[in-house]
Amino acid sequence: GQQLNQSPQSMFIQEGEDVSMNCTSSSIFNTWLWYKQDPGEGPVLLIALYKAGELTSNGRLTAQFGITRKDSFLNISASIPSDVGIYFCAGVYNTDKLIFGTGTRLQVFP
Amino acid sequence: SAVISQKPSRDICQRGTSLTIQCQVDSQVTMMFWYRQQPGQSLTLIATANQGSEATYESGFVIDKFPISRPNLTFSTLTVSNMSPEDSSIYLCSVEGGADNYIQYFGAGTRLSVL
């Protein structure tokens, strides 16, 4: 079945550093979504990507839709303590269903 | 974006009992989704619930174990039946964003522990 692999699995960084994470799939997707989940909460949408090669920003976050349509990347610049959480990519299939990646757990130290 | 409320937010249940989780949305939506997030894991889709029709279950999930109701365009319930400790998870509902193109918005989830 389909599976989305995210790397790294976890990151421990210093406040102010930049962060890069990626998501790869064995299948092609036409839409990629990036979510963040804080402890005790549901996932919150960060960025949506709809076109191969697309680069989209949301404040300090930038995400890219890979050219092959089998991968996506998320960058966070100048990390701050509130960036702590789990970041999930998700691919849309069957027009309305999401398959989630394995997640990247981010820890930011002051 | 939609505002989604889930009840209960958490519960501790005994083996063999059932729990019904409610999901209320502040606007009418066609499609609602139920997910399971096992401890330390990612989200897995359980089923899709459209108003006025039977829910559609994903592979590995069955109606007898996870019956779903969708009585109107703003409400849905998921029941976890005959629970065992392996059912201890976070259960989340989500709704499609409508004009937002494939985006789903999530409730805060129900944290279930089965003893």
PDB file of C-alpha atoms in Angstrom:
ATOM      1  CA  GLY A   1       0.000   0.000   0.000  1.00  0.00           C
ATOM      2  CA  GLN A   2       0.898   3.639  -0.141  1.00  0.00           C
ATOM      3  CA  GLN A   3       3.292   4.973   2.433  1.00  0.00           C
ATOM      4  CA  LEU A   4       4.805   8.377   2.975  1.00  0.00           C
ATOM      5  CA  ASN A   5       8.203   8.411   4.639  1.00  0.00           C
ATOM      6  CA  GLN A   6       9.392  11.519   6.397  1.00  0.00           C
ATOM      7  CA  SER A   7      12.936  12.335   7.382  1.00  0.00           C
ATOM      8  CA  PRO A   8      14.413  13.047   9.702  1.00  0.00           C
ATOM      9  CA  GLN A   9      12.294  11.215  12.257  1.00  0.00           C
ATOM     10  CA  SER A  10      13.247  13.778  14.892  1.00  0.00           C
ATOM     11  CA  MET A  11      15.326  16.929  15.156  1.00  0.00           C
ATOM     12  CA  PHE A  12      16.854  18.729  18.103  1.00  0.00           C
ATOM     13  CA  ILE A  13      17.955  22.230  17.186  1.00  0.00           C
ATOM     14  CA  GLN A  14      18.975  25.524  18.717  1.00  0.00           C
ATOM     15  CA  GLU A  15      16.623  28.486  18.593  1.00  0.00           C
ATOM     16  CA  GLY A  16      17.420  30.603  15.537  1.00  0.00           C
ATOM     17  CA  GLU A  17      18.566  27.709  13.364  1.00  0.00           C
ATOM     18  CA  ASP A  18      16.937  26.785  10.083  1.00  0.00           C
ATOM     19  CA  VAL A  19      15.171  23.443   9.695  1.00  0.00           C
ATOM     20  CA  SER A  20      14.690  21.226   6.650  1.00  0.00           C
ATOM     21  CA  MET A  21      12.568  18.112   6.411  1.00  0.00           C
ATOM     22  CA  ASN A  22      11.247  16.029   3.559  1.00  0.00           C
ATOM     23  CA  CYS A  23       8.574  13.573   2.630  1.00  0.00           C
ATOM     24  CA  THR A  24       8.889  10.868  -0.016  1.00  0.00           C
ATOM     25  CA  SER A  25       6.397   8.490  -1.561  1.00  0.00           C
ATOM     26  CA  SER A  26       6.358   5.522  -3.899  1.00  0.00           C
ATOM     27  CA  SER A  27       3.243   6.993  -5.532  1.00  0.00           C
ATOM     28  CA  ILE A  28       2.514  10.206  -7.365  1.00  0.00           C
ATOM     29  CA  PHE A  29       0.318  12.823  -5.690  1.00  0.00           C
ATOM     30  CA  ASN A  30      -1.327  15.871  -7.223  1.00  0.00           C
ATOM     31  CA  THR A  31      -1.692  17.686  -3.917  1.00  0.00           C
ATOM     32  CA  TRP A  32       0.609  17.829  -0.920  1.00  0.00           C
ATOM     33  CA  LEU A  33      -0.325  19.268   2.450  1.00  0.00           C
ATOM     34  CA  TRP A  34       1.861  20.055   5.448  1.00  0.00           C
ATOM     35  CA  TYR A  35       0.396  19.984   8.953  1.00  0.00           C
ATOM     36  CA  LYS A  36       1.744  20.670  12.426  1.00  0.00           C
ATOM     37  CA  GLN A  37       0.432  18.892  15.515  1.00  0.00           C
ATOM     38  CA  ASP A  38       0.988  20.325  18.986  1.00  0.00           C
ATOM     39  CA  PRO A  39       0.644  18.099  22.059  1.00  0.00           C
ATOM     40  CA  GLY A  40      -2.996  17.519  22.905  1.00  0.00           C
ATOM     41  CA  GLU A  41      -4.245  19.046  19.677  1.00  0.00           C
ATOM     42  CA  GLY A  42      -5.275  17.968  16.220  1.00  0.00           C
ATOM     43  CA  PRO A  43      -3.141  18.719  13.156  1.00  0.00           C
ATOM     44  CA  VAL A  44      -3.242  22.296  11.874  1.00  0.00           C
ATOM     45  CA  LEU A  45      -2.690  23.049   8.207  1.00  0.00           C
ATOM     46  CA  LEU A  46       0.509  24.981   7.437  1.00  0.00           C
ATOM     47  CA  ILE A  47       0.841  24.938   3.651  1.00  0.00           C
ATOM     48  CA  ALA A  48      -0.968  23.397   0.668  1.00  0.00           C
ATOM     49  CA  LEU A  49       0.795  22.613  -2.631  1.00  0.00           C
ATOM     50  CA  TYR A  50      -1.063  21.934  -5.871  1.00  0.00           C
ATOM     51  CA  LYS A  51       1.465  21.966  -8.713  1.00  0.00           C
ATOM     52  CA  ALA A  52       4.734  20.115  -9.349  1.00  0.00           C
ATOM     53  CA  GLY A  53       7.662  22.443  -8.732  1.00  0.00           C
ATOM     54  CA  GLU A  54       5.512  24.883  -6.769  1.00  0.00           C
ATOM     55  CA  LEU A  55       7.242  26.795  -3.975  1.00  0.00           C
ATOM     56  CA  THR A  56       4.912  28.306  -1.359  1.00  0.00           C
ATOM     57  CA  SER A  57       5.674  30.316   1.757  1.00  0.00           C
ATOM     58  CA  ASN A  58       3.732  30.986   4.946  1.00  0.00           C
ATOM     59  CA  GLY A  59       5.731  33.353   7.127  1.00  0.00           C
ATOM     60  CA  ARG A  60       8.954  31.598   8.122  1.00  0.00           C
ATOM     61  CA  LEU A  61       7.776  28.358   6.496  1.00  0.00           C
ATOM     62  CA  THR A  62       8.492  27.427   2.891  1.00  0.00           C
ATOM     63  CA  ALA A  63       7.351  24.220   1.217  1.00  0.00           C
ATOM     64  CA  GLN A  64       8.050  22.795  -2.212  1.00  0.00           C
ATOM     65  CA  PHE A  65       6.166  20.296  -4.349  1.00  0.00           C
ATOM     66  CA  GLY A  66       8.798  17.992  -5.871  1.00  0.00           C
ATOM     67  CA  ILE A  67       9.155  17.835  -9.643  1.00  0.00           C
ATOM     68  CA  THR A  68       8.622  14.062  -9.692  1.00  0.00           C
ATOM     69  CA  ARG A  69       5.380  14.548  -7.671  1.00  0.00           C
ATOM     70  CA  LYS A  70       6.658  11.844  -5.329  1.00  0.00           C
ATOM     71  CA  ASP A  71       8.183  14.141  -2.756  1.00  0.00           C
ATOM     72  CA  SER A  72       7.787  17.423  -0.898  1.00  0.00           C
ATOM     73  CA  PHE A  73       9.997  19.529   1.332  1.00  0.00           C
ATOM     74  CA  LEU A  74       9.385  21.873   4.249  1.00  0.00           C
ATOM     75  CA  ASN A  75      11.823  24.476   5.524  1.00  0.00           C
ATOM     76  CA  ILE A  76      11.504  26.568   8.668  1.00  0.00           C
ATOM     77  CA  SER A  77      13.771  29.574   8.964  1.00  0.00           C
ATOM     78  CA  ALA A  78      15.010  31.125  12.219  1.00  0.00           C
ATOM     79  CA  SER A  79      13.268  28.606  14.463  1.00  0.00           C
ATOM     80  CA  ILE A  80      11.591  29.743  17.684  1.00  0.00           C
ATOM     81  CA  PRO A  81      10.408  27.730  20.711  1.00  0.00           C
ATOM     82  CA  SER A  82       6.781  27.645  19.521  1.00  0.00           C
ATOM     83  CA  ASP A  83       7.905  25.694  16.431  1.00  0.00           C
ATOM     84  CA  VAL A  84       8.120  22.635  18.688  1.00  0.00           C
ATOM     85  CA  GLY A  85       5.748  19.899  17.602  1.00  0.00           C
ATOM     86  CA  ILE A  86       5.263  17.118  15.095  1.00  0.00           C
ATOM     87  CA  TYR A  87       5.200  17.992  11.403  1.00  0.00           C
ATOM     88  CA  PHE A  88       3.253  15.756   9.053  1.00  0.00           C
ATOM     89  CA  CYS A  89       3.107  15.738   5.295  1.00  0.00           C
ATOM     90  CA  ALA A  90      -0.029  14.394   3.665  1.00  0.00           C
ATOM     91  CA  GLY A  91      -0.811  13.382   0.106  1.00  0.00           C
ATOM     92  CA  VAL A  92      -4.290  13.574  -1.359  1.00  0.00           C
ATOM     93  CA  TYR A  93      -5.626  10.497  -3.144  1.00  0.00           C
ATOM     94  CA  ASN A  94      -8.990   9.475  -4.582  1.00  0.00           C
ATOM     95  CA  THR A  95      -9.765  13.230  -4.766  1.00  0.00           C
ATOM     96  CA  ASP A  96     -10.747  13.509  -1.125  1.00  0.00           C
ATOM     97  CA  LYS A  97      -8.682  11.221   1.111  1.00  0.00           C
ATOM     98  CA  LEU A  98      -5.421  11.967   2.877  1.00  0.00           C
ATOM     99  CA  ILE A  99      -2.530   9.660   3.567  1.00  0.00           C
ATOM    100  CA  PHE A 100      -0.211  11.005   6.235  1.00  0.00           C
ATOM    101  CA  GLY A 101       3.539  10.729   6.489  1.00  0.00           C
ATOM    102  CA  THR A 102       5.361   9.199   9.416  1.00  0.00           C
ATOM    103  CA  GLY A 103       6.037  12.596  10.978  1.00  0.00           C
ATOM    104  CA  THR A 104       9.072  14.661  11.999  1.00  0.00           C
ATOM    105  CA  ARG A 105       9.289  15.554  15.664  1.00  0.00           C
ATOM    106  CA  LEU A 106      10.953  18.963  16.195  1.00  0.00           C
ATOM    107  CA  GLN A 107      12.458  20.109  19.466  1.00  0.00           C
ATOM    108  CA  VAL A 108      13.861  23.640  19.781  1.00  0.00           C
ATOM    109  CA  PHE A 109      16.226  24.560  22.578  1.00  0.00           C
ATOM    110  CA  PRO A 110      16.660  28.184  23.714  1.00  0.00           C
TER     111      PRO A 110
ATOM    112  CA  SER B   1     -11.712  27.248   8.025  1.00  0.00           C
ATOM    113  CA  ALA B   2     -14.264  25.232  10.011  1.00  0.00           C
ATOM    114  CA  VAL B   3     -14.435  25.031  13.803  1.00  0.00           C
ATOM    115  CA  ILE B   4     -14.707  21.430  14.945  1.00  0.00           C
ATOM    116  CA  SER B   5     -15.613  20.294  18.444  1.00  0.00           C
ATOM    117  CA  GLN B   6     -15.079  16.766  19.685  1.00  0.00           C
ATOM    118  CA  LYS B   7     -16.498  15.197  22.808  1.00  0.00           C
ATOM    119  CA  PRO B   8     -15.245  13.747  25.041  1.00  0.00           C
ATOM    120  CA  SER B   9     -11.730  15.172  24.911  1.00  0.00           C
ATOM    121  CA  ARG B  10     -10.447  12.136  26.776  1.00  0.00           C
ATOM    122  CA  ASP B  11     -11.760   9.041  28.491  1.00  0.00           C
ATOM    123  CA  ILE B  12     -10.584   5.978  30.331  1.00  0.00           C
ATOM    124  CA  CYS B  13     -12.673   2.898  29.623  1.00  0.00           C
ATOM    125  CA  GLN B  14     -12.862  -0.688  30.695  1.00  0.00           C
ATOM    126  CA  ARG B  15     -12.167  -3.568  28.374  1.00  0.00           C
ATOM    127  CA  GLY B  16     -15.292  -4.854  26.632  1.00  0.00           C
ATOM    128  CA  THR B  17     -17.252  -1.598  26.820  1.00  0.00           C
ATOM    129  CA  SER B  18     -18.062   0.835  24.013  1.00  0.00           C
ATOM    130  CA  LEU B  19     -17.489   4.580  23.674  1.00  0.00           C
ATOM    131  CA  THR B  20     -19.240   6.981  21.343  1.00  0.00           C
ATOM    132  CA  ILE B  21     -17.296  10.033  20.221  1.00  0.00           C
ATOM    133  CA  GLN B  22     -19.128  13.082  18.912  1.00  0.00           C
ATOM    134  CA  CYS B  23     -17.943  15.545  16.295  1.00  0.00           C
ATOM    135  CA  GLN B  24     -19.756  18.854  15.757  1.00  0.00           C
ATOM    136  CA  VAL B  25     -18.906  21.359  13.001  1.00  0.00           C
ATOM    137  CA  ASP B  26     -19.893  25.022  12.924  1.00  0.00           C
ATOM    138  CA  SER B  27     -20.904  24.897   9.258  1.00  0.00           C
ATOM    139  CA  GLN B  28     -22.532  22.420   6.896  1.00  0.00           C
ATOM    140  CA  VAL B  29     -20.077  20.060   5.246  1.00  0.00           C
ATOM    141  CA  THR B  30     -20.595  17.203   2.844  1.00  0.00           C
ATOM    142  CA  MET B  31     -17.787  14.953   3.927  1.00  0.00           C
ATOM    143  CA  MET B  32     -16.492  14.128   7.389  1.00  0.00           C
ATOM    144  CA  PHE B  33     -13.607  11.812   8.154  1.00  0.00           C
ATOM    145  CA  TRP B  34     -12.554   9.764  11.173  1.00  0.00           C
ATOM    146  CA  TYR B  35      -8.898   8.987  11.894  1.00  0.00           C
ATOM    147  CA  ARG B  36      -7.010   6.948  14.463  1.00  0.00           C
ATOM    148  CA  GLN B  37      -3.620   7.988  15.807  1.00  0.00           C
ATOM    149  CA  GLN B  38      -1.985   5.255  17.825  1.00  0.00           C
ATOM    150  CA  PRO B  39       0.555   6.313  20.483  1.00  0.00           C
ATOM    151  CA  GLY B  40       3.573   7.947  18.871  1.00  0.00           C
ATOM    152  CA  GLN B  41       2.279   7.186  15.387  1.00  0.00           C
ATOM    153  CA  SER B  42       0.864   8.980  12.394  1.00  0.00           C
ATOM    154  CA  LEU B  43      -2.806   9.374  11.486  1.00  0.00           C
ATOM    155  CA  THR B  44      -4.665   6.546   9.736  1.00  0.00           C
ATOM    156  CA  LEU B  45      -8.016   7.046   8.038  1.00  0.00           C
ATOM    157  CA  ILE B  46     -10.751   4.857   9.509  1.00  0.00           C
ATOM    158  CA  ALA B  47     -13.711   5.880   7.365  1.00  0.00           C
ATOM    159  CA  THR B  48     -15.389   8.608   5.362  1.00  0.00           C
ATOM    160  CA  ALA B  49     -18.880   9.678   6.407  1.00  0.00           C
ATOM    161  CA  ASN B  50     -21.262  11.353   3.985  1.00  0.00           C
ATOM    162  CA  GLN B  51     -24.640  12.554   5.156  1.00  0.00           C
ATOM    163  CA  GLY B  52     -27.456  10.273   4.066  1.00  0.00           C
ATOM    164  CA  SER B  53     -25.331   7.288   3.104  1.00  0.00           C
ATOM    165  CA  GLU B  54     -23.381   4.485   4.740  1.00  0.00           C
ATOM    166  CA  ALA B  55     -19.873   5.309   5.841  1.00  0.00           C
ATOM    167  CA  THR B  56     -17.044   4.005   3.672  1.00  0.00           C
ATOM    168  CA  TYR B  57     -14.401   2.110   5.634  1.00  0.00           C
ATOM    169  CA  GLU B  58     -10.720   1.779   4.828  1.00  0.00           C
ATOM    170  CA  SER B  59      -8.932  -1.547   4.694  1.00  0.00           C
ATOM    171  CA  GLY B  60      -8.470  -2.954   8.183  1.00  0.00           C
ATOM    172  CA  PHE B  61     -11.478  -1.187   9.686  1.00  0.00           C
ATOM    173  CA  VAL B  62     -14.982  -2.670   9.886  1.00  0.00           C
ATOM    174  CA  ILE B  63     -18.411  -1.297  10.686  1.00  0.00           C
ATOM    175  CA  ASP B  64     -19.044  -3.742  13.530  1.00  0.00           C
ATOM    176  CA  LYS B  65     -16.020  -2.406  15.398  1.00  0.00           C
ATOM    177  CA  PHE B  66     -16.346   1.278  14.417  1.00  0.00           C
ATOM    178  CA  PRO B  67     -19.993   2.088  13.638  1.00  0.00           C
ATOM    179  CA  ILE B  68     -20.449   5.640  12.392  1.00  0.00           C
ATOM    180  CA  SER B  69     -23.513   7.846  12.241  1.00  0.00           C
ATOM    181  CA  ARG B  70     -23.976  10.963  10.118  1.00  0.00           C
ATOM    182  CA  PRO B  71     -27.474  12.251  10.814  1.00  0.00           C
ATOM    183  CA  ASN B  72     -27.000  15.746   9.339  1.00  0.00           C
ATOM    184  CA  LEU B  73     -24.482  18.037   7.662  1.00  0.00           C
ATOM    185  CA  THR B  74     -22.907  19.309  10.905  1.00  0.00           C
ATOM    186  CA  PHE B  75     -22.629  16.220  13.111  1.00  0.00           C
ATOM    187  CA  SER B  76     -21.157  12.726  13.200  1.00  0.00           C
ATOM    188  CA  THR B  77     -20.409  10.056  15.782  1.00  0.00           C
ATOM    189  CA  LEU B  78     -17.861   7.257  15.894  1.00  0.00           C
ATOM    190  CA  THR B  79     -18.347   4.363  18.278  1.00  0.00           C
ATOM    191  CA  VAL B  80     -15.440   2.206  19.364  1.00  0.00           C
ATOM    192  CA  SER B  81     -17.087  -1.116  20.231  1.00  0.00           C
ATOM    193  CA  ASN B  82     -16.045  -3.937  22.509  1.00  0.00           C
ATOM    194  CA  MET B  83     -12.847  -2.134  23.379  1.00  0.00           C
ATOM    195  CA  SER B  84      -9.510  -3.747  24.164  1.00  0.00           C
ATOM    196  CA  PRO B  85      -6.234  -2.097  25.269  1.00  0.00           C
ATOM    197  CA  GLU B  86      -5.125  -2.100  21.610  1.00  0.00           C
ATOM    198  CA  ASP B  87      -7.852   0.483  20.929  1.00  0.00           C
ATOM    199  CA  SER B  88      -6.049   3.015  23.129  1.00  0.00           C
ATOM    200  CA  SER B  89      -5.417   5.860  20.684  1.00  0.00           C
ATOM    201  CA  ILE B  90      -6.351   9.380  19.758  1.00  0.00           C
ATOM    202  CA  TYR B  91      -9.447   9.475  17.562  1.00  0.00           C
ATOM    203  CA  LEU B  92      -9.820  12.563  15.378  1.00  0.00           C
ATOM    204  CA  CYS B  93     -12.537  13.805  13.124  1.00  0.00           C
ATOM    205  CA  SER B  94     -11.944  16.123  10.214  1.00  0.00           C
ATOM    206  CA  VAL B  95     -13.993  17.918   7.597  1.00  0.00           C
ATOM    207  CA  GLU B  96     -13.210  18.921   4.066  1.00  0.00           C
ATOM    208  CA  GLY B  97     -12.506  22.584   3.499  1.00  0.00           C
ATOM    209  CA  GLY B  98     -15.001  22.920   0.654  1.00  0.00           C
ATOM    210  CA  ALA B  99     -13.684  25.593  -1.653  1.00  0.00           C
ATOM    211  CA  ASP B 100     -10.221  25.164  -0.160  1.00  0.00           C
ATOM    212  CA  ASN B 101      -9.359  22.261  -2.447  1.00  0.00           C
ATOM    213  CA  TYR B 102      -8.677  18.976  -0.644  1.00  0.00           C
ATOM    214  CA  ILE B 103      -7.727  20.628   2.630  1.00  0.00           C
ATOM    215  CA  GLN B 104      -9.062  18.960   5.768  1.00  0.00           C
ATOM    216  CA  TYR B 105      -9.536  20.669   9.112  1.00  0.00           C
ATOM    217  CA  PHE B 106      -9.228  18.639  12.293  1.00  0.00           C
ATOM    218  CA  GLY B 107     -10.785  18.591  15.712  1.00  0.00           C
ATOM    219  CA  ALA B 108      -8.587  18.401  18.818  1.00  0.00           C
ATOM    220  CA  GLY B 109      -9.186  14.660  19.115  1.00  0.00           C
ATOM    221  CA  THR B 110     -10.436  12.234  21.747  1.00  0.00           C
ATOM    222  CA  ARG B 111      -7.750  10.564  23.834  1.00  0.00           C
ATOM    223  CA  LEU B 112      -8.916   7.080  24.699  1.00  0.00           C
ATOM    224  CA  SER B 113      -7.251   4.747  27.167  1.00  0.00           C
ATOM    225  CA  VAL B 114      -8.605   1.232  27.578  1.00  0.00           C
ATOM    226  CA  LEU B 115      -7.713  -0.689  30.724  1.00  0.00           C
TER     227      LEU B 115
END
